[in-house]
Amino acid sequence: MRKKCRNIITYFAVLLPIFLAACGNSSSTSGEEASSYPEKDINGIIIWGEGGATDNISRTLAPLVEKELDGSLVMQNKEGASGAIATQYVYDQPADGYNLLFGAENPNLYQVLDISDRDYMNDFTPISIFGQNFGGLVVHKDSEFETIEDVVDFAKENPGELNMGYSGEGSLPHVAGAMLQAELDTEFNYVPYDGDGPLATALLGKEVDATVLSVSAAQEYVDSGDFRMLSVINDEAIETAEDVPPITDSYPEFEKYFPWGPFQGVFVHKDTPESIVQKLTDAFETAQEDEEFQQTLEDLGVVPLNINGEEAKEYVDKNRSTSAWMLYDAGAAERSPEEFDIPRVDED
């Protein structure tokens, strides 16, 4: 018996240094991952098609991040299913920091809309939230509608006849349309497109009568005179569209929804090593300080945020709560936010 005990003690005595060494090597390996990263091209997956706000901002920022990382960032558009195809694709890739998801607010609503099981809060880690945007109700320059009241009155008097373009379930125009329906009893014929870019093209070609675009995506068309912006989906005017009245000027009942708006950011799989998350975070944070990039955001009407870590998580979580309950209260959600433990903002 004593011999058996001695053998057991000897066995663990031999294994203990090996185990401790392995733990030490794990920490070292984590540091080595960051120091050698990136060793190959990084894929930047954009959830929308070309030409929209998320695409424009992401592609403007990418070369600045490349300089900080001393590596290549290969940007790709992978549109479809309101961004769920790109989101699932990045989630399915190895959690090694070589696949970044450049997205907007849509994945926050996949669960309540029954589009996908994926969402930012449970499946991804935010590297950075670049900025917050605002929506604007826009029409073609030749449109008969001169004010937001014209649009609302027509939609109420002619249910389902006004073609409202939108970029998929959970998109800005979808949520804004739900707000109009809930508060003003409007009824639109929704026509889907894969992102702000194709949606703007559709309005340019008069395929739709109106839509809600992010101000950043609509700005160039408004500046060129091709579109007219009738209202900003906000409770106050914004600097880049200061002559456009906020929706609350016409309909004060919308005040309860604000502050709210779309955002752009970059995310990685939740299981990505912390050392790589930190290296990416530092690179994106520094890159966004570039004066030309800041000017790009300003020109697009985007409020710069450049937040990361816990602050970014809290921001995304609040946006999810606001949007999910907004849709649910408007009767536009398939499932209750309560099913996914999403509290109302005032219950946080």
XYZ file of C-alpha atoms in Angstrom:
348
model
C 0.000 0.000 0.000
C 2.806 2.406 0.928
C 4.565 1.621 -2.323
C 1.394 2.387 -4.265
C 1.040 5.749 -2.470
C 4.674 6.597 -3.197
C 4.115 5.806 -6.877
C 1.065 8.077 -7.012
C 2.959 10.918 -5.327
C 5.873 10.451 -7.693
C 3.471 10.467 -10.664
C 1.930 13.801 -9.697
C 5.317 15.240 -8.787
C 6.452 14.565 -12.326
C 3.264 15.906 -13.918
C 2.992 19.106 -11.866
C 5.981 20.914 -13.444
C 4.756 19.897 -16.898
C 1.286 21.238 -16.144
C 2.659 24.507 -14.792
C 4.927 24.864 -17.787
C 1.982 24.314 -20.086
C 0.048 27.071 -18.316
C 2.992 29.380 -18.699
C 3.313 28.469 -22.351
C -0.406 29.224 -22.842
C 0.139 32.806 -21.727
C 3.243 33.023 -23.857
C 1.399 31.592 -26.839
C -1.320 34.194 -26.381
C 1.288 36.922 -26.539
C 2.925 35.309 -29.552
C -0.446 35.227 -31.346
C -0.714 38.986 -31.013
C 2.908 39.712 -31.898
C 2.814 37.635 -35.087
C -0.738 38.604 -36.088
C -1.539 39.076 -38.900
C 0.432 36.414 -40.747
C -1.936 36.387 -43.737
C -4.656 38.496 -45.326
C -7.578 39.464 -43.099
C -11.039 39.172 -44.642
C -13.359 42.125 -44.075
C -16.923 40.934 -44.680
C -19.456 43.721 -45.264
C -23.063 42.690 -44.618
C -24.491 44.898 -47.369
C -23.943 45.482 -51.072
C -21.720 48.170 -52.526
C -22.424 51.864 -52.170
C -24.287 52.052 -48.860
C -23.249 53.760 -45.639
C -21.680 50.658 -44.089
C -19.790 49.900 -47.294
C -18.513 53.461 -47.770
C -17.378 53.905 -44.180
C -15.768 50.463 -43.946
C -13.842 50.806 -47.196
C -12.632 54.289 -46.254
C -11.325 53.014 -42.930
C -9.772 49.753 -44.194
C -6.509 51.159 -45.652
C -5.908 53.150 -42.469
C -6.266 49.979 -40.399
C -3.900 48.148 -42.738
C -1.172 50.656 -41.909
C -1.683 50.126 -38.182
C -1.634 46.335 -38.470
C 1.056 46.206 -41.159
C -1.120 43.713 -43.017
C -3.717 43.412 -45.748
C -7.456 43.763 -45.203
C -9.384 42.272 -48.123
C -12.874 43.764 -48.201
C -15.774 41.734 -49.571
C -19.501 42.425 -49.867
C -21.646 39.443 -48.901
C -25.208 40.710 -49.036
C -28.448 38.802 -48.535
C -31.088 38.036 -45.888
C -30.753 41.449 -44.228
C -27.073 40.789 -43.597
C -27.694 37.385 -41.989
C -25.713 35.531 -44.666
C -22.556 37.534 -43.949
C -23.130 37.336 -40.203
C -23.498 33.550 -40.254
C -20.508 33.240 -42.577
C -18.179 35.079 -40.197
C -19.552 33.150 -37.231
C -18.787 29.854 -39.016
C -15.134 30.753 -39.687
C -12.291 29.952 -37.262
C -12.207 32.355 -34.310
C -8.686 33.527 -35.119
C -9.188 37.180 -36.056
C -8.868 36.646 -39.812
C -12.550 37.256 -40.550
C -14.034 40.580 -39.481
C -17.723 41.439 -39.718
C -18.364 45.009 -40.853
C -21.981 45.545 -39.934
C -24.765 47.878 -38.971
C -27.600 47.505 -36.495
C -29.538 44.722 -38.261
C -28.177 41.651 -36.403
C -29.606 43.165 -33.220
C -33.055 42.255 -34.557
C -32.513 38.852 -36.162
C -33.967 36.953 -33.216
C -37.193 38.947 -32.734
C -37.733 38.908 -36.507
C -37.019 35.163 -36.608
C -34.369 35.655 -39.310
C -31.415 33.993 -37.601
C -30.228 32.707 -34.236
C -27.142 34.912 -34.487
C -26.841 38.261 -32.750
C -24.081 40.656 -31.738
C -24.498 40.334 -27.983
C -24.191 36.543 -27.767
C -22.078 35.580 -30.770
C -19.610 38.404 -31.425
C -17.231 40.799 -29.739
C -17.291 44.440 -30.881
C -13.883 45.682 -31.977
C -15.147 49.206 -32.558
C -18.350 51.154 -33.129
C -17.392 53.823 -35.661
C -20.328 56.174 -35.451
C -24.064 56.720 -35.285
C -26.099 57.841 -38.222
C -29.587 59.192 -38.744
C -32.346 58.217 -41.114
C -33.995 60.511 -43.615
C -37.240 60.065 -45.533
C -36.288 60.635 -49.171
C -38.129 60.822 -52.490
C -37.059 61.316 -56.099
C -36.607 64.927 -57.214
C -39.653 64.570 -59.483
C -41.898 63.143 -56.762
C -45.329 64.605 -56.156
C -44.641 64.477 -52.407
C -43.339 67.725 -50.993
C -43.542 66.991 -47.255
C -43.652 64.008 -44.921
C -47.315 64.832 -44.344
C -47.938 64.286 -48.077
C -46.417 60.803 -47.846
C -48.298 59.880 -44.679
C -51.642 61.157 -45.951
C -51.312 59.262 -49.242
C -50.346 56.032 -47.430
C -53.340 56.350 -45.128
C -55.824 57.179 -47.887
C -54.428 54.581 -50.334
C -53.387 51.573 -48.218
C -50.669 49.464 -49.828
C -50.321 51.607 -52.958
C -47.203 53.587 -52.023
C -44.074 51.590 -52.848
C -41.672 51.942 -49.924
C -38.185 50.587 -50.607
C -36.377 48.898 -47.743
C -33.135 46.994 -47.262
C -34.491 43.882 -45.602
C -36.034 42.863 -42.312
C -34.697 44.849 -39.394
C -33.181 47.537 -41.603
C -33.502 51.261 -40.940
C -36.401 51.760 -43.409
C -38.141 48.683 -41.994
C -37.957 49.943 -38.411
C -38.870 53.497 -39.438
C -41.813 52.155 -41.443
C -42.965 50.208 -38.383
C -42.857 53.441 -36.395
C -45.025 55.199 -38.994
C -47.458 52.290 -39.087
C -47.764 52.083 -35.313
C -48.204 55.793 -34.690
C -49.917 57.061 -37.840
C -51.819 54.045 -39.206
C -50.001 54.070 -42.545
C -49.797 51.064 -44.850
C -47.004 50.702 -47.422
C -46.150 48.183 -50.112
C -42.615 47.211 -49.081
C -40.101 46.434 -51.837
C -36.862 44.759 -50.608
C -33.279 45.500 -51.718
C -29.865 44.328 -50.497
C -28.508 47.422 -48.814
C -28.543 51.215 -49.059
C -26.646 51.230 -52.361
C -29.152 49.131 -54.369
C -31.987 50.903 -52.559
C -30.698 54.327 -53.618
C -30.343 53.063 -57.188
C -33.944 51.851 -57.094
C -35.208 55.264 -55.993
C -33.037 56.929 -58.620
C -34.728 54.734 -61.239
C -38.183 55.439 -59.758
C -38.734 51.773 -58.933
C -40.047 52.911 -55.537
C -41.902 56.026 -54.436
C -40.038 56.694 -51.198
C -37.672 55.167 -48.688
C -35.786 55.896 -45.515
C -32.033 55.993 -46.132
C -29.291 56.765 -43.699
C -28.383 60.407 -44.159
C -24.849 59.298 -45.027
C -26.104 57.128 -47.905
C -28.556 59.751 -49.173
C -26.328 62.804 -48.878
C -24.592 62.613 -52.246
C -27.930 62.216 -54.037
C -29.459 65.097 -52.113
C -26.421 67.277 -52.834
C -26.618 66.437 -56.546
C -30.315 67.277 -56.624
C -31.474 63.765 -57.529
C -33.285 63.211 -54.207
C -35.224 65.408 -51.844
C -35.105 64.672 -48.116
C -38.458 65.433 -46.515
C -37.734 64.641 -42.889
C -34.963 63.432 -40.572
C -35.955 60.494 -38.370
C -34.831 62.197 -35.192
C -36.133 64.588 -32.549
C -33.940 67.469 -33.697
C -32.318 68.699 -36.895
C -28.802 67.485 -37.708
C -25.889 69.593 -38.860
C -25.399 68.057 -42.314
C -29.110 68.397 -43.120
C -29.955 71.448 -41.064
C -32.675 72.599 -43.453
C -34.548 69.292 -43.138
C -37.121 69.231 -40.319
C -37.049 66.406 -37.760
C -40.037 64.067 -37.797
C -41.125 65.315 -34.376
C -41.870 68.757 -35.844
C -44.779 67.165 -37.687
C -45.528 64.299 -35.340
C -44.562 64.980 -31.695
C -45.733 61.475 -30.720
C -42.450 60.115 -32.097
C -40.407 61.762 -29.342
C -40.614 58.613 -27.193
C -38.488 56.672 -29.695
C -35.422 58.915 -29.480
C -32.474 59.041 -29.209
C -32.163 56.181 -31.693
C -30.462 55.558 -35.010
C -28.401 53.216 -37.153
C -24.720 52.617 -36.479
C -21.674 51.127 -38.175
C -19.011 48.967 -36.552
C -16.721 45.955 -36.808
C -16.997 42.671 -34.914
C -15.167 39.347 -34.475
C -16.269 35.907 -33.333
C -16.775 35.841 -29.565
C -14.095 33.149 -29.099
C -11.309 35.154 -30.739
C -8.198 35.247 -28.461
C -8.187 38.338 -26.259
C -4.685 39.297 -27.377
C -5.844 39.500 -31.007
C -9.036 41.336 -30.024
C -6.889 43.918 -28.257
C -4.519 44.307 -31.198
C -7.440 44.859 -33.549
C -9.068 47.244 -31.093
C -5.920 49.350 -30.848
C -5.498 49.417 -34.631
C -9.079 50.499 -35.320
C -9.030 53.067 -32.541
C -5.891 54.749 -33.869
C -6.999 54.520 -37.503
C -10.212 56.410 -36.753
C -8.260 59.362 -35.428
C -7.153 60.111 -38.979
C -8.319 63.618 -39.930
C -9.480 62.616 -43.408
C -11.564 59.781 -41.991
C -13.115 62.131 -39.456
C -13.933 64.507 -42.288
C -15.521 61.646 -44.219
C -17.810 60.890 -41.282
C -18.705 64.554 -40.950
C -19.477 64.848 -44.656
C -21.726 61.793 -44.400
C -23.618 63.159 -41.424
C -22.289 60.475 -39.088
C -21.620 61.311 -35.437
C -18.148 59.864 -34.666
C -18.077 57.466 -31.711
C -14.857 55.386 -31.919
C -15.828 53.319 -28.888
C -14.743 49.817 -27.933
C -14.661 47.357 -25.041
C -17.430 47.539 -22.459
C -18.599 50.924 -23.729
C -19.219 49.427 -27.178
C -21.062 46.440 -25.691
C -23.323 48.725 -23.675
C -24.026 50.871 -26.730
C -24.969 47.862 -28.890
C -27.100 46.394 -26.110
C -29.071 49.624 -25.672
C -29.625 49.922 -29.423
C -30.893 46.330 -29.479
C -33.359 46.974 -26.653
C -34.720 50.152 -28.246
C -35.136 48.679 -31.737
C -36.489 45.287 -30.666
C -39.212 46.756 -28.490
C -39.971 49.436 -31.079
C -40.732 46.729 -33.642
C -42.622 44.588 -31.172
C -44.821 47.467 -30.002
C -45.568 48.289 -33.643
C -46.654 44.689 -34.285
C -43.791 44.131 -36.723
C -41.801 41.562 -34.716
C -42.354 37.831 -35.042
C -41.340 37.081 -31.449
C -41.299 38.997 -28.199
C -37.990 40.474 -27.005
C -38.781 38.894 -23.638
C -38.074 35.465 -25.143
C -34.449 36.526 -25.558
C -34.101 38.384 -22.266
C -34.014 41.738 -24.026
C -35.245 44.354 -21.536
C -36.844 47.645 -22.401
C -34.283 50.445 -22.168
C -35.939 51.918 -19.084
C -35.691 48.504 -17.406
C -31.900 48.143 -17.850
